PDB file of C-alpha atoms in Angstrom:
ATOM      1  CA  ALA A   1       0.000   0.000   0.000  1.00  0.00           C
ATOM      2  CA  PHE A   2       1.107   3.589  -0.674  1.00  0.00           C
ATOM      3  CA  ASP A   3       0.155   6.923   0.875  1.00  0.00           C
ATOM      4  CA  SER A   4       0.291  10.415  -0.571  1.00  0.00           C
ATOM      5  CA  SER A   5       3.427  11.262   1.444  1.00  0.00           C
ATOM      6  CA  GLY A   6       5.539   8.716  -0.412  1.00  0.00           C
ATOM      7  CA  TYR A   7       5.549   5.934   2.156  1.00  0.00           C
ATOM      8  CA  CYS A   8       5.226   2.348   0.985  1.00  0.00           C
ATOM      9  CA  TYR A   9       3.864  -0.352   3.323  1.00  0.00           C
ATOM     10  CA  VAL A  10       4.059  -4.141   3.113  1.00  0.00           C
ATOM     11  CA  ALA A  11       2.121  -6.638   5.261  1.00  0.00           C
ATOM     12  CA  THR A  12       3.765 -10.000   5.939  1.00  0.00           C
ATOM     13  CA  ASN A  13       2.429 -13.328   7.143  1.00  0.00           C
ATOM     14  CA  GLN A  14       4.460 -13.632  10.360  1.00  0.00           C
ATOM     15  CA  GLY A  15       6.811 -10.663  10.319  1.00  0.00           C
ATOM     16  CA  GLY A  16       4.398  -7.803  10.842  1.00  0.00           C
ATOM     17  CA  ILE A  17       4.509  -4.620   8.769  1.00  0.00           C
ATOM     18  CA  PHE A  18       7.443  -2.957   7.028  1.00  0.00           C
ATOM     19  CA  ARG A  19       7.617   0.492   5.487  1.00  0.00           C
ATOM     20  CA  SER A  20       9.911   2.245   3.041  1.00  0.00           C
ATOM     21  CA  GLN A  21      10.573   5.944   2.464  1.00  0.00           C
ATOM     22  CA  ASP A  22      12.890   5.535  -0.525  1.00  0.00           C
ATOM     23  CA  HIS A  23      10.789   3.755  -3.145  1.00  0.00           C
ATOM     24  CA  GLY A  24      11.434   0.299  -1.710  1.00  0.00           C
ATOM     25  CA  ASN A  25      15.229   0.399  -1.583  1.00  0.00           C
ATOM     26  CA  ASN A  26      15.285   0.096   2.200  1.00  0.00           C
ATOM     27  CA  TRP A  27      12.691  -1.249   4.625  1.00  0.00           C
ATOM     28  CA  LEU A  28      12.206  -0.821   8.367  1.00  0.00           C
ATOM     29  CA  PRO A  29       9.893  -2.720  10.759  1.00  0.00           C
ATOM     30  CA  SER A  30       6.713  -0.782  11.444  1.00  0.00           C
ATOM     31  CA  SER A  31       4.634  -2.912  13.819  1.00  0.00           C
ATOM     32  CA  LEU A  32       4.589  -0.950  17.082  1.00  0.00           C
ATOM     33  CA  GLY A  33       1.183  -1.556  18.664  1.00  0.00           C
ATOM     34  CA  LEU A  34       0.278  -4.754  16.794  1.00  0.00           C
ATOM     35  CA  ASN A  35      -0.549  -7.655  19.083  1.00  0.00           C
ATOM     36  CA  TYR A  36       0.078 -10.329  16.461  1.00  0.00           C
ATOM     37  CA  PRO A  37       2.659 -10.451  13.621  1.00  0.00           C
ATOM     38  CA  ASN A  38       0.277 -11.846  11.004  1.00  0.00           C
ATOM     39  CA  ALA A  39      -0.692  -8.731   9.003  1.00  0.00           C
ATOM     40  CA  ARG A  40      -3.040  -9.849   6.236  1.00  0.00           C
ATOM     41  CA  SER A  41      -3.775  -6.622   4.371  1.00  0.00           C
ATOM     42  CA  LEU A  42      -3.181  -2.867   4.313  1.00  0.00           C
ATOM     43  CA  VAL A  43      -5.443  -0.055   3.108  1.00  0.00           C
ATOM     44  CA  VAL A  44      -4.821   3.707   2.992  1.00  0.00           C
ATOM     45  CA  ASP A  45      -7.749   6.125   2.975  1.00  0.00           C
ATOM     46  CA  SER A  46      -7.905   9.489   1.226  1.00  0.00           C
ATOM     47  CA  SER A  47      -6.804  11.347   4.365  1.00  0.00           C
ATOM     48  CA  GLY A  48      -3.629   9.280   4.715  1.00  0.00           C
ATOM     49  CA  ILE A  49      -4.731   7.017   7.580  1.00  0.00           C
ATOM     50  CA  VAL A  50      -3.332   3.497   7.151  1.00  0.00           C
ATOM     51  CA  TYR A  51      -5.406   0.476   8.184  1.00  0.00           C
ATOM     52  CA  CYS A  52      -4.176  -3.056   8.797  1.00  0.00           C
ATOM     53  CA  VAL A  53      -6.061  -6.331   9.254  1.00  0.00           C
ATOM     54  CA  SER A  54      -4.478  -8.672  11.806  1.00  0.00           C
ATOM     55  CA  ASP A  55      -6.104 -10.157  14.930  1.00  0.00           C
ATOM     56  CA  TYR A  56      -7.997  -6.836  15.019  1.00  0.00           C
ATOM     57  CA  VAL A  57      -8.309  -3.997  12.572  1.00  0.00           C
ATOM     58  CA  TYR A  58      -5.634  -1.434  13.369  1.00  0.00           C
ATOM     59  CA  LYS A  59      -5.079   2.108  12.150  1.00  0.00           C
ATOM     60  CA  SER A  60      -2.053   4.388  12.047  1.00  0.00           C
ATOM     61  CA  THR A  61      -2.229   8.174  11.835  1.00  0.00           C
ATOM     62  CA  ASN A  62       1.556   8.682  11.791  1.00  0.00           C
ATOM     63  CA  HIS A  63       2.668   6.828   8.653  1.00  0.00           C
ATOM     64  CA  GLY A  64       2.958   3.456  10.368  1.00  0.00           C
ATOM     65  CA  GLN A  65       5.148   4.526  13.284  1.00  0.00           C
ATOM     66  CA  SER A  66       2.529   3.111  15.675  1.00  0.00           C
ATOM     67  CA  TRP A  67      -0.819   1.340  15.456  1.00  0.00           C
ATOM     68  CA  ASP A  68      -4.024   1.482  17.473  1.00  0.00           C
ATOM     69  CA  SER A  69      -6.582  -1.316  17.445  1.00  0.00           C
ATOM     70  CA  ILE A  70     -10.239  -0.858  16.490  1.00  0.00           C
ATOM     71  CA  PRO A  71     -11.914  -3.632  18.548  1.00  0.00           C
ATOM     72  CA  SER A  72     -15.382  -2.546  17.456  1.00  0.00           C
ATOM     73  CA  ALA A  73     -14.590  -3.776  13.934  1.00  0.00           C
ATOM     74  CA  GLY A  74     -14.519  -7.379  15.168  1.00  0.00           C
ATOM     75  CA  ARG A  75     -11.869 -10.033  15.758  1.00  0.00           C
ATOM     76  CA  SER A  76     -12.451 -12.294  12.747  1.00  0.00           C
ATOM     77  CA  VAL A  77     -12.180  -9.780   9.929  1.00  0.00           C
ATOM     78  CA  ALA A  78     -11.825 -11.501   6.558  1.00  0.00           C
ATOM     79  CA  SER A  79     -11.783  -8.364   4.443  1.00  0.00           C
ATOM     80  CA  LEU A  80     -11.514  -4.576   4.699  1.00  0.00           C
ATOM     81  CA  VAL A  81     -12.148  -1.972   2.006  1.00  0.00           C
ATOM     82  CA  ILE A  82     -12.378   1.812   1.982  1.00  0.00           C
ATOM     83  CA  THR A  83     -14.115   3.708  -0.794  1.00  0.00           C
ATOM     84  CA  ARG A  84     -12.783   6.908  -2.289  1.00  0.00           C
ATOM     85  CA  SER A  85     -15.416   8.808  -0.319  1.00  0.00           C
ATOM     86  CA  GLY A  86     -13.953   7.422   2.928  1.00  0.00           C
ATOM     87  CA  ILE A  87     -16.604   4.831   3.884  1.00  0.00           C
ATOM     88  CA  MET A  88     -15.116   1.720   5.509  1.00  0.00           C
ATOM     89  CA  TYR A  89     -16.490  -1.803   5.197  1.00  0.00           C
ATOM     90  CA  VAL A  90     -15.372  -4.957   6.976  1.00  0.00           C
ATOM     91  CA  VAL A  91     -16.490  -8.560   6.741  1.00  0.00           C
ATOM     92  CA  ASP A  92     -16.452  -9.922  10.287  1.00  0.00           C
ATOM     93  CA  LEU A  93     -17.134 -13.660  10.324  1.00  0.00           C
ATOM     94  CA  PRO A  94     -19.676 -14.753  11.241  1.00  0.00           C
ATOM     95  CA  THR A  95     -21.222 -11.411  12.301  1.00  0.00           C
ATOM     96  CA  GLY A  96     -21.583 -10.040   8.776  1.00  0.00           C
ATOM     97  CA  ILE A  97     -20.691  -6.915   6.818  1.00  0.00           C
ATOM     98  CA  MET A  98     -20.290  -3.708   8.800  1.00  0.00           C
ATOM     99  CA  ARG A  99     -19.966  -0.107   7.622  1.00  0.00           C
ATOM    100  CA  SER A 100     -18.297   2.905   9.249  1.00  0.00           C
ATOM    101  CA  ARG A 101     -18.443   6.548   8.209  1.00  0.00           C
ATOM    102  CA  ASP A 102     -16.122   7.879  10.933  1.00  0.00           C
ATOM    103  CA  HIS A 103     -12.784   6.082  10.396  1.00  0.00           C
ATOM    104  CA  GLY A 104     -13.870   3.037  12.388  1.00  0.00           C
ATOM    105  CA  GLY A 105     -15.273   4.890  15.396  1.00  0.00           C
ATOM    106  CA  THR A 106     -18.767   3.430  15.060  1.00  0.00           C
ATOM    107  CA  TRP A 107     -20.157   0.641  12.892  1.00  0.00           C
ATOM    108  CA  THR A 108     -23.502  -0.284  11.335  1.00  0.00           C
ATOM    109  CA  LEU A 109     -24.311  -3.936  10.651  1.00  0.00           C
ATOM    110  CA  LEU A 110     -25.635  -4.286   7.096  1.00  0.00           C
ATOM    111  CA  PRO A 111     -28.522  -6.616   6.145  1.00  0.00           C
ATOM    112  CA  GLN A 112     -26.430  -8.954   3.967  1.00  0.00           C
ATOM    113  CA  THR A 113     -25.714 -12.149   5.932  1.00  0.00           C
ATOM    114  CA  VAL A 114     -22.514 -14.177   5.701  1.00  0.00           C
ATOM    115  CA  ASP A 115     -21.472 -17.492   7.208  1.00  0.00           C
ATOM    116  CA  ASP A 116     -18.064 -19.027   7.851  1.00  0.00           C
ATOM    117  CA  THR A 117     -17.267 -19.008   4.125  1.00  0.00           C
ATOM    118  CA  ILE A 118     -14.216 -16.866   3.363  1.00  0.00           C
ATOM    119  CA  VAL A 119     -15.654 -13.688   1.893  1.00  0.00           C
ATOM    120  CA  TYR A 120     -13.722 -11.197  -0.206  1.00  0.00           C
ATOM    121  CA  LEU A 121     -15.118  -7.679  -0.209  1.00  0.00           C
ATOM    122  CA  VAL A 122     -13.712  -5.290  -2.799  1.00  0.00           C
ATOM    123  CA  GLN A 123     -14.797  -2.052  -4.428  1.00  0.00           C
ATOM    124  CA  GLY A 124     -14.436  -0.531  -7.849  1.00  0.00           C
ATOM    125  CA  ASN A 125     -15.709   2.925  -8.772  1.00  0.00           C
ATOM    126  CA  GLU A 126     -17.671   3.110  -5.487  1.00  0.00           C
ATOM    127  CA  ILE A 127     -19.425  -0.228  -6.201  1.00  0.00           C
ATOM    128  CA  LEU A 128     -19.059  -3.005  -3.616  1.00  0.00           C
ATOM    129  CA  PHE A 129     -18.504  -6.594  -4.681  1.00  0.00           C
ATOM    130  CA  MET A 130     -18.707  -9.572  -2.354  1.00  0.00           C
ATOM    131  CA  ASP A 131     -17.260 -12.901  -3.446  1.00  0.00           C
ATOM    132  CA  ALA A 132     -18.366 -15.850  -1.284  1.00  0.00           C
ATOM    133  CA  GLY A 133     -16.572 -18.538  -3.288  1.00  0.00           C
ATOM    134  CA  ARG A 134     -18.941 -21.229  -4.535  1.00  0.00           C
ATOM    135  CA  LYS A 135     -21.907 -19.181  -3.375  1.00  0.00           C
ATOM    136  CA  GLY A 136     -21.081 -16.628  -6.065  1.00  0.00           C
ATOM    137  CA  CYS A 137     -20.482 -12.916  -6.309  1.00  0.00           C
ATOM    138  CA  SER A 138     -22.870 -10.098  -5.408  1.00  0.00           C
ATOM    139  CA  ARG A 139     -22.693  -6.361  -5.968  1.00  0.00           C
ATOM    140  CA  SER A 140     -24.120  -3.326  -4.228  1.00  0.00           C
ATOM    141  CA  THR A 141     -24.537   0.173  -5.644  1.00  0.00           C
ATOM    142  CA  ASP A 142     -26.174   1.678  -2.529  1.00  0.00           C
ATOM    143  CA  GLU A 143     -23.414   1.425   0.100  1.00  0.00           C
ATOM    144  CA  GLY A 144     -24.158  -2.187   0.996  1.00  0.00           C
ATOM    145  CA  ASN A 145     -27.845  -1.802   1.830  1.00  0.00           C
ATOM    146  CA  THR A 146     -29.011  -4.158  -0.935  1.00  0.00           C
ATOM    147  CA  TRP A 147     -27.170  -6.751  -3.023  1.00  0.00           C
ATOM    148  CA  LEU A 148     -27.663  -8.218  -6.511  1.00  0.00           C
ATOM    149  CA  GLU A 149     -25.996 -11.143  -8.217  1.00  0.00           C
ATOM    150  CA  SER A 150     -22.981 -10.346 -10.377  1.00  0.00           C
ATOM    151  CA  GLY A 151     -21.346 -12.820 -12.741  1.00  0.00           C
ATOM    152  CA  CYS A 152     -17.734 -12.147 -11.835  1.00  0.00           C
ATOM    153  CA  VAL A 153     -14.959 -13.233  -9.519  1.00  0.00           C
ATOM    154  CA  GLY A 154     -15.221 -10.487  -6.921  1.00  0.00           C
ATOM    155  CA  GLN A 155     -11.854 -11.194  -5.319  1.00  0.00           C
ATOM    156  CA  PHE A 156     -10.148  -9.919  -8.480  1.00  0.00           C
ATOM    157  CA  ILE A 157     -11.838  -6.609  -9.307  1.00  0.00           C
ATOM    158  CA  VAL A 158     -10.057  -3.368 -10.091  1.00  0.00           C
ATOM    159  CA  SER A 159     -11.243   0.022 -11.369  1.00  0.00           C
ATOM    160  CA  MET A 160     -10.230   0.950 -14.896  1.00  0.00           C
ATOM    161  CA  PRO A 161      -9.673   4.409 -16.403  1.00  0.00           C
ATOM    162  CA  GLY A 162     -12.921   5.769 -17.834  1.00  0.00           C
ATOM    163  CA  GLY A 163     -15.142   4.095 -15.254  1.00  0.00           C
ATOM    164  CA  GLY A 164     -14.959   0.459 -16.366  1.00  0.00           C
ATOM    165  CA  LEU A 165     -14.182  -2.562 -14.203  1.00  0.00           C
ATOM    166  CA  PHE A 166     -11.789  -5.468 -14.714  1.00  0.00           C
ATOM    167  CA  GLY A 167     -12.906  -8.599 -12.899  1.00  0.00           C
ATOM    168  CA  GLY A 168     -10.305 -11.243 -13.655  1.00  0.00           C
ATOM    169  CA  TYR A 169     -12.611 -13.108 -16.006  1.00  0.00           C
ATOM    170  CA  GLY A 170     -13.702 -10.086 -18.013  1.00  0.00           C
ATOM    171  CA  LEU A 171     -14.541  -6.404 -18.380  1.00  0.00           C
ATOM    172  CA  SER A 172     -17.685  -4.545 -17.347  1.00  0.00           C
ATOM    173  CA  THR A 173     -18.868  -1.128 -18.495  1.00  0.00           C
ATOM    174  CA  ASP A 174     -22.240  -1.197 -16.709  1.00  0.00           C
ATOM    175  CA  LYS A 175     -21.179  -1.165 -13.037  1.00  0.00           C
ATOM    176  CA  GLY A 176     -20.704  -4.924 -12.860  1.00  0.00           C
ATOM    177  CA  GLU A 177     -24.149  -5.908 -14.112  1.00  0.00           C
ATOM    178  CA  THR A 178     -22.729  -7.786 -17.108  1.00  0.00           C
ATOM    179  CA  TRP A 179     -19.208  -8.912 -17.999  1.00  0.00           C
ATOM    180  CA  LYS A 180     -17.504  -9.399 -21.362  1.00  0.00           C
ATOM    181  CA  PRO A 181     -14.791 -12.093 -21.401  1.00  0.00           C
ATOM    182  CA  THR A 182     -11.266 -10.980 -22.258  1.00  0.00           C
ATOM    183  CA  SER A 183      -8.704 -12.931 -24.225  1.00  0.00           C
ATOM    184  CA  ASP A 184      -7.200 -14.117 -20.930  1.00  0.00           C
ATOM    185  CA  SER A 185     -10.518 -15.035 -19.290  1.00  0.00           C
ATOM    186  CA  SER A 186      -9.969 -18.790 -19.533  1.00  0.00           C
ATOM    187  CA  SER A 187      -6.366 -18.617 -18.326  1.00  0.00           C
ATOM    188  CA  GLN A 188      -5.443 -21.028 -15.538  1.00  0.00           C
ATOM    189  CA  PHE A 189      -3.752 -18.038 -13.901  1.00  0.00           C
ATOM    190  CA  TRP A 190      -7.039 -16.864 -12.419  1.00  0.00           C
ATOM    191  CA  HIS A 191      -8.239 -20.324 -11.352  1.00  0.00           C
ATOM    192  CA  HIS A 192      -5.288 -20.954  -9.031  1.00  0.00           C
ATOM    193  CA  LEU A 193      -4.787 -17.607  -7.345  1.00  0.00           C
ATOM    194  CA  GLN A 194      -5.588 -16.968  -3.706  1.00  0.00           C
ATOM    195  CA  SER A 195      -4.510 -13.306  -3.673  1.00  0.00           C
ATOM    196  CA  VAL A 196      -3.609 -10.706  -6.260  1.00  0.00           C
ATOM    197  CA  GLN A 197      -2.473  -7.103  -6.535  1.00  0.00           C
ATOM    198  CA  PHE A 198      -3.142  -4.862  -9.535  1.00  0.00           C
ATOM    199  CA  ALA A 199      -1.416  -1.910 -11.160  1.00  0.00           C
ATOM    200  CA  VAL A 200      -3.453  -0.014 -13.750  1.00  0.00           C
ATOM    201  CA  THR A 201      -2.399   2.356 -16.520  1.00  0.00           C
ATOM    202  CA  ASN A 202      -4.440   3.863 -19.332  1.00  0.00           C
ATOM    203  CA  ASP A 203      -4.078   0.785 -21.535  1.00  0.00           C
ATOM    204  CA  CYS A 204      -2.790  -2.024 -19.364  1.00  0.00           C
ATOM    205  CA  VAL A 205      -3.593  -4.076 -16.264  1.00  0.00           C
ATOM    206  CA  LEU A 206      -0.676  -5.721 -14.486  1.00  0.00           C
ATOM    207  CA  ALA A 207      -1.627  -8.480 -12.032  1.00  0.00           C
ATOM    208  CA  VAL A 208       0.772 -10.106  -9.609  1.00  0.00           C
ATOM    209  CA  GLY A 209      -0.378 -12.949  -7.369  1.00  0.00           C
ATOM    210  CA  ASP A 210       0.545 -16.138  -5.599  1.00  0.00           C
ATOM    211  CA  SER A 211       0.266 -19.621  -7.055  1.00  0.00           C
ATOM    212  CA  GLY A 212      -2.582 -20.691  -4.796  1.00  0.00           C
ATOM    213  CA  ASN A 213      -0.567 -23.605  -3.507  1.00  0.00           C
TER     214      ASN A 213
END
């Protein structure tokens, strides 16, 4: 994850968080305040606050120098996203999907129910997508209040220039309602990934992920 001040942050499986101030040439530990070294994901909001998912959700207001827990977000958080307008969403299993409009200070439980299935919650162009594995993908265009089916792989969704969406198996130009397969849609690359990061330019999507093994 990157912030507007030029810091780069990396979450590791058992080593906590590291940050770099020189474009990744040098890295320093940045885990002060974390109770557990397994940092699963990092998100930076538009104001520069950095959020981490570990045993709790944590946030840092000083570029990762220290972290404070947000217990009210739950202790079994499978996914965390923040929209460009600053709204936070977490999937807390098995509680459900929760929404915060005040940087995690208070939370509202949304009507969509989830079980112990691993759920990936992502957002593209202010649209929420929830991928519940074999149970399929759903999308919400009203801040998570209602959900509709969406024929995509929600774990792998990224916003494209011009307002479109890339969903791993295809492209959508109608807010995720329909998807058009791309030339790489049938690639085994997508079938075996467990996590992926995207970089987007005007005419290219670069995806880097694990093998799924």
